[in-house]
């Protein structure tokens, strides 16, 4: 490749052969990525036959935005000075980073479309609403909201199980409507906790206590699954297994029997408890794919079961 008698080339010749500037060659040389073979009598860098291939490899790696330390490790692996898998790990890391950046850009695009497509009179308020979100948004405010809502000493495993259901994950490629729904969720959870009659939490939390609440939420999860079957079929609230499971969750948490009097009392208690229906409506908007029917949320199942309890307060499958 090189025409000199000793098979070496100068920095200018190497730069020309690689299609880069002398400044680029000098930059990689000074950082130890492109070792020189020797120096001329005048102190100029001289490079061996392998320098061109190495420089091209460096340029290829940098074209994928690999940082210099990663490039060095890949070069060391190529020379047998590092364990295998360095290049694969570096590529995998870049793919993860690229995926995160693409997700961020999709959220920003959907947010901009949301502002662009809304009526002019609403743009300022909507811009403030979506501008409060990161891209993609954090679920931390939602989790903090529920941790304040749940009993303080509820077992960690039970709390984590509930949060998995109650805190929706932002979609990777959102529609503008999903961005708006998540922005409203964010604003809702950052506002003061819902308060009805001076009681910011359901009566069930105080009656059951922290340990009883774990039993309660485990039982409610089963009841909600049963109710979801009826919701998907558009059935009106009625008595049966779902309602019995719902009432049994409260009875076991309170340590009392399921009786007609208990059901009447429970119906009145649930009617007076704080409502966060808006939260669950927004969750349904966030998690529902385009064109799909919204899956029943725990909030929708709870409302269906409470309505069934109100319609048939003393009915039991037992």
Coordinates of C-alpha atoms in Angstrom, one line a residue:
X1 CA 0.0 0.0 0.0
X2 CA 2.8 2.4 1.0
X3 CA 5.6 3.2 -1.5
X4 CA 8.4 4.1 0.9
X5 CA 11.5 1.8 1.0
X6 CA 10.8 0.8 4.6
X7 CA 7.1 0.1 4.1
X8 CA 6.1 2.9 6.4
X9 CA 4.1 6.0 5.7
X10 CA 3.8 9.5 7.0
X11 CA 0.8 11.0 8.7
X12 CA -0.3 12.9 5.5
X13 CA -0.1 9.7 3.4
X14 CA -2.1 7.7 5.9
X15 CA -4.8 10.4 6.2
X16 CA -5.1 10.6 2.4
X17 CA -5.4 6.8 2.1
X18 CA -8.1 6.7 4.8
X19 CA -10.0 9.7 3.5
X20 CA -9.6 11.6 6.7
X21 CA -7.8 14.8 7.8
X22 CA -4.3 14.9 9.3
X23 CA -5.9 16.3 12.4
X24 CA -8.0 13.2 12.8
X25 CA -5.0 10.9 12.5
X26 CA -3.1 13.0 15.0
X27 CA -6.1 12.9 17.4
X28 CA -6.3 9.1 17.5
X29 CA -2.5 8.8 17.7
X30 CA -2.3 11.1 20.7
X31 CA -4.9 9.0 22.5
X32 CA -3.1 5.8 21.9
X33 CA -5.6 4.3 19.6
X34 CA -3.3 4.4 16.5
X35 CA 0.3 3.6 17.5
X36 CA 3.1 4.9 15.4
X37 CA 5.8 2.6 14.2
X38 CA 8.6 5.1 14.5
X39 CA 9.6 8.7 14.0
X40 CA 11.5 10.2 11.2
X41 CA 14.8 12.0 11.6
X42 CA 12.8 15.2 11.7
X43 CA 10.5 13.8 14.4
X44 CA 7.5 13.1 12.2
X45 CA 5.2 10.2 12.9
X46 CA 5.6 7.0 10.7
X47 CA 3.0 4.3 10.5
X48 CA 3.2 0.7 9.6
X49 CA 1.1 -1.3 7.0
X50 CA -1.5 -2.2 9.6
X51 CA -2.3 1.4 10.5
X52 CA -4.7 1.9 7.6
X53 CA -6.8 -1.0 8.5
X54 CA -6.8 0.0 12.1
X55 CA -7.7 3.6 11.3
X56 CA -10.6 2.4 9.2
X57 CA -11.8 0.2 12.1
X58 CA -11.6 3.1 14.5
X59 CA -13.6 5.3 12.1
X60 CA -16.3 2.5 11.7
X61 CA -16.6 2.1 15.5
X62 CA -16.9 5.9 16.0
X63 CA -19.5 6.1 13.2
X64 CA -21.7 4.0 15.6
X65 CA -21.1 6.6 18.4
X66 CA -19.0 4.3 20.5
X67 CA -17.1 6.3 23.0
X68 CA -13.3 6.2 22.9
X69 CA -12.9 3.8 25.9
X70 CA -15.2 1.3 24.2
X71 CA -13.2 1.7 21.0
X72 CA -10.0 1.0 22.9
X73 CA -11.5 -2.2 24.4
X74 CA -12.7 -3.4 21.0
X75 CA -9.2 -2.8 19.5
X76 CA -7.6 -4.6 22.4
X77 CA -10.0 -7.6 21.8
X78 CA -9.1 -7.5 18.1
X79 CA -5.4 -7.8 19.1
X80 CA -6.1 -10.6 21.6
X81 CA -5.4 -8.4 24.6
X82 CA -9.0 -8.5 26.0
X83 CA -11.6 -11.2 26.5
X84 CA -14.1 -12.0 23.8
X85 CA -17.5 -10.4 23.6
X86 CA -16.4 -6.8 23.9
X87 CA -17.7 -5.8 20.5
X88 CA -21.0 -7.6 21.1
X89 CA -21.4 -5.9 24.4
X90 CA -20.6 -2.5 22.9
X91 CA -23.1 -2.9 20.1
X92 CA -25.8 -4.1 22.5
X93 CA -25.2 -1.1 24.7
X94 CA -25.5 1.2 21.7
X95 CA -28.7 -0.4 20.7
X96 CA -30.2 0.1 24.1
X97 CA -29.2 3.7 24.1
X98 CA -30.6 4.2 20.6
X99 CA -33.8 2.6 21.7
X100 CA -34.1 5.0 24.6
X101 CA -33.4 7.9 22.4
X102 CA -36.0 6.8 19.8
X103 CA -38.6 6.3 22.6
X104 CA -37.9 9.8 23.8
X105 CA -38.3 11.2 20.3
X106 CA -41.6 9.4 19.8
X107 CA -42.9 10.9 23.0
X108 CA -41.8 14.4 22.0
X109 CA -43.3 14.0 18.5
X110 CA -46.7 12.8 20.0
X111 CA -46.6 15.7 22.5
X112 CA -46.0 18.2 19.8
X113 CA -48.8 16.8 17.7
X114 CA -51.1 17.0 20.7
X115 CA -50.3 20.7 21.0
X116 CA -50.5 21.3 17.3
X117 CA -53.9 19.6 16.8
X118 CA -55.8 21.1 19.7
X119 CA -58.0 24.1 19.4
X120 CA -55.9 27.4 19.6
X121 CA -57.6 28.5 22.8
X122 CA -56.5 25.3 24.6
X123 CA -52.8 25.3 23.4
X124 CA -51.3 27.3 26.2
X125 CA -52.9 25.1 28.9
X126 CA -52.1 21.9 27.1
X127 CA -48.5 23.0 26.6
X128 CA -48.1 23.5 30.3
X129 CA -49.7 20.1 31.0
X130 CA -47.5 18.1 28.7
X131 CA -44.5 20.3 29.4
X132 CA -44.5 19.0 33.0
X133 CA -43.6 15.5 31.7
X134 CA -40.2 14.1 30.9
X135 CA -39.9 12.2 27.6
X136 CA -40.7 9.4 28.1
X137 CA -42.5 10.2 31.4
X138 CA -41.6 8.9 34.8
X139 CA -44.0 6.8 36.7
X140 CA -42.6 8.0 40.1
X141 CA -45.4 10.5 40.8
X142 CA -48.0 7.8 40.3
X143 CA -46.2 5.4 42.6
X144 CA -45.8 8.0 45.2
X145 CA -49.6 8.8 45.0
X146 CA -50.5 5.2 45.7
X147 CA -48.0 4.8 48.4
X148 CA -49.6 7.7 50.2
X149 CA -53.1 6.2 49.5
X150 CA -52.2 2.7 50.8
X151 CA -51.8 1.8 54.5
X152 CA -48.4 2.9 55.7
X153 CA -47.3 -0.4 57.1
X154 CA -48.8 -2.6 54.4
X155 CA -46.4 -5.5 53.6
X156 CA -43.9 -4.5 50.9
X157 CA -44.8 -7.5 48.7
X158 CA -48.5 -6.6 48.7
X159 CA -47.7 -3.0 48.0
X160 CA -45.5 -4.0 45.0
X161 CA -48.2 -6.3 43.6
X162 CA -50.8 -3.5 43.8
X163 CA -48.4 -1.0 42.2
X164 CA -47.8 -3.3 39.3
X165 CA -51.5 -3.1 38.5
X166 CA -52.2 0.5 39.4
X167 CA -49.2 2.2 37.8
X168 CA -49.4 2.0 34.0
X169 CA -46.2 1.9 32.0
X170 CA -45.9 4.6 29.3
X171 CA -46.3 3.1 25.8
X172 CA -43.1 3.1 23.7
X173 CA -44.9 4.7 20.7
X174 CA -47.7 6.8 22.1
X175 CA -50.6 8.4 20.3
X176 CA -51.3 12.1 21.2
X177 CA -54.3 11.0 23.2
X178 CA -52.1 8.7 25.3
X179 CA -49.7 11.6 26.0
X180 CA -52.6 13.7 27.1
X181 CA -54.0 11.0 29.3
X182 CA -50.6 10.4 31.0
X183 CA -50.1 14.1 31.4
X184 CA -53.4 14.3 33.2
X185 CA -52.5 11.3 35.3
X186 CA -49.3 13.1 36.3
X187 CA -51.2 16.3 37.2
X188 CA -53.8 14.3 39.1
X189 CA -51.3 12.4 41.2
X190 CA -49.3 15.6 42.0
X191 CA -52.4 17.3 43.4
X192 CA -53.4 16.8 47.0
X193 CA -54.8 13.3 47.8
X194 CA -58.6 13.1 47.2
X195 CA -60.4 14.0 50.4
X196 CA -64.1 13.3 51.2
X197 CA -65.4 14.6 54.5
X198 CA -62.0 15.1 55.9
X199 CA -61.0 11.5 55.2
X200 CA -58.3 11.2 52.5
X201 CA -58.3 7.4 52.4
X202 CA -61.0 4.6 52.3
X203 CA -62.5 3.5 55.5
X204 CA -61.4 0.0 54.7
X205 CA -57.8 1.0 55.4
X206 CA -58.5 2.0 59.0
X207 CA -60.9 -0.9 59.6
X208 CA -58.6 -3.6 58.3
X209 CA -55.2 -2.2 59.4
X210 CA -52.0 -2.7 57.5
X211 CA -51.9 -6.5 57.7
X212 CA -55.7 -6.8 57.0
X213 CA -55.3 -4.5 54.0
X214 CA -52.8 -7.0 52.4
X215 CA -55.5 -9.7 52.8
X216 CA -58.1 -7.3 51.4
X217 CA -56.2 -6.3 48.3
X218 CA -55.3 -9.9 47.5
X219 CA -59.0 -10.8 47.7
X220 CA -60.1 -7.8 45.7
X221 CA -57.7 -8.8 42.9
X222 CA -59.6 -12.1 42.6
X223 CA -63.0 -10.4 42.7
X224 CA -61.9 -7.8 40.1
X225 CA -60.8 -10.6 37.7
X226 CA -64.2 -12.2 38.1
X227 CA -66.0 -8.9 37.5
X228 CA -63.9 -8.2 34.4
X229 CA -65.5 -11.2 32.7
X230 CA -68.9 -9.6 33.1
X231 CA -67.6 -6.1 32.1
X232 CA -66.2 -7.5 28.8
X233 CA -69.6 -9.0 28.0
X234 CA -71.4 -5.8 28.9
X235 CA -73.5 -7.4 31.6
X236 CA -75.3 -5.3 34.2
X237 CA -74.2 -5.6 37.8
X238 CA -75.7 -8.6 39.6
X239 CA -75.1 -11.0 42.4
X240 CA -73.1 -14.2 42.0
X241 CA -69.5 -15.4 42.4
X242 CA -67.8 -12.1 41.6
X243 CA -69.9 -10.2 44.2
X244 CA -69.5 -13.0 46.8
X245 CA -65.7 -12.9 46.3
X246 CA -65.8 -9.1 46.6
X247 CA -67.7 -9.1 49.9
X248 CA -65.6 -12.0 51.2
X249 CA -62.4 -10.0 50.7
X250 CA -63.7 -7.3 53.1
X251 CA -65.1 -9.8 55.6
X252 CA -61.8 -11.7 55.8
X253 CA -59.9 -8.5 56.2
X254 CA -62.1 -7.3 59.0
X255 CA -62.3 -10.7 60.6
X256 CA -66.1 -10.9 60.6
X257 CA -68.7 -13.1 58.9
X258 CA -70.5 -12.2 55.6
X259 CA -74.1 -11.5 56.6
X260 CA -76.9 -9.4 55.1
X261 CA -76.3 -6.7 57.8
X262 CA -72.6 -6.7 56.9
X263 CA -73.4 -6.3 53.2
X264 CA -75.7 -3.4 53.9
X265 CA -73.0 -1.7 56.1
X266 CA -70.3 -2.3 53.4
X267 CA -72.5 -0.8 50.7
X268 CA -73.0 2.4 52.7
X269 CA -69.3 2.5 53.6
X270 CA -68.1 2.2 50.0
X271 CA -70.6 4.8 48.9
X272 CA -69.0 7.3 51.3
X273 CA -65.4 6.5 50.5
X274 CA -63.2 8.8 48.3
X275 CA -63.5 8.1 44.6
X276 CA -60.7 8.2 42.1
X277 CA -62.7 7.1 39.0
X278 CA -60.9 9.7 36.9
X279 CA -57.5 8.0 37.6
X280 CA -58.8 4.7 36.2
X281 CA -60.4 6.3 33.2
X282 CA -57.0 7.8 32.3
X283 CA -55.2 4.5 32.9
X284 CA -57.5 2.9 30.4
X285 CA -56.7 5.5 27.8
X286 CA -52.9 5.1 28.4
X287 CA -52.8 1.3 28.2
X288 CA -55.3 0.7 25.4
X289 CA -53.8 0.1 21.9
X290 CA -55.3 2.0 18.9
X291 CA -58.6 0.5 17.8
X292 CA -58.7 -1.9 20.7
X293 CA -61.5 -2.1 23.3
X294 CA -60.3 -0.9 26.7
X295 CA -59.7 -3.7 29.1
X296 CA -61.5 -3.4 32.5
X297 CA -59.4 -1.6 35.0
X298 CA -59.5 -2.3 38.8
X299 CA -61.5 0.9 39.1
X300 CA -64.1 -0.2 36.6
X301 CA -64.4 -3.6 38.3
X302 CA -64.8 -2.0 41.7
X303 CA -67.6 0.3 40.5
X304 CA -69.4 -2.7 38.9
X305 CA -69.1 -4.7 42.1
X306 CA -70.2 -1.8 44.3
X307 CA -73.2 -1.3 42.0
X308 CA -74.0 -5.1 42.3
X309 CA -73.7 -4.8 46.1
X310 CA -76.1 -1.8 46.0
X311 CA -78.6 -3.6 43.8
X312 CA -78.4 -7.0 45.7
X313 CA -77.2 -6.0 49.2
X314 CA -78.3 -9.2 50.9
X315 CA -77.8 -11.7 48.1
X316 CA -75.1 -14.4 48.6
X317 CA -74.1 -17.5 46.7
X318 CA -73.4 -19.3 50.0

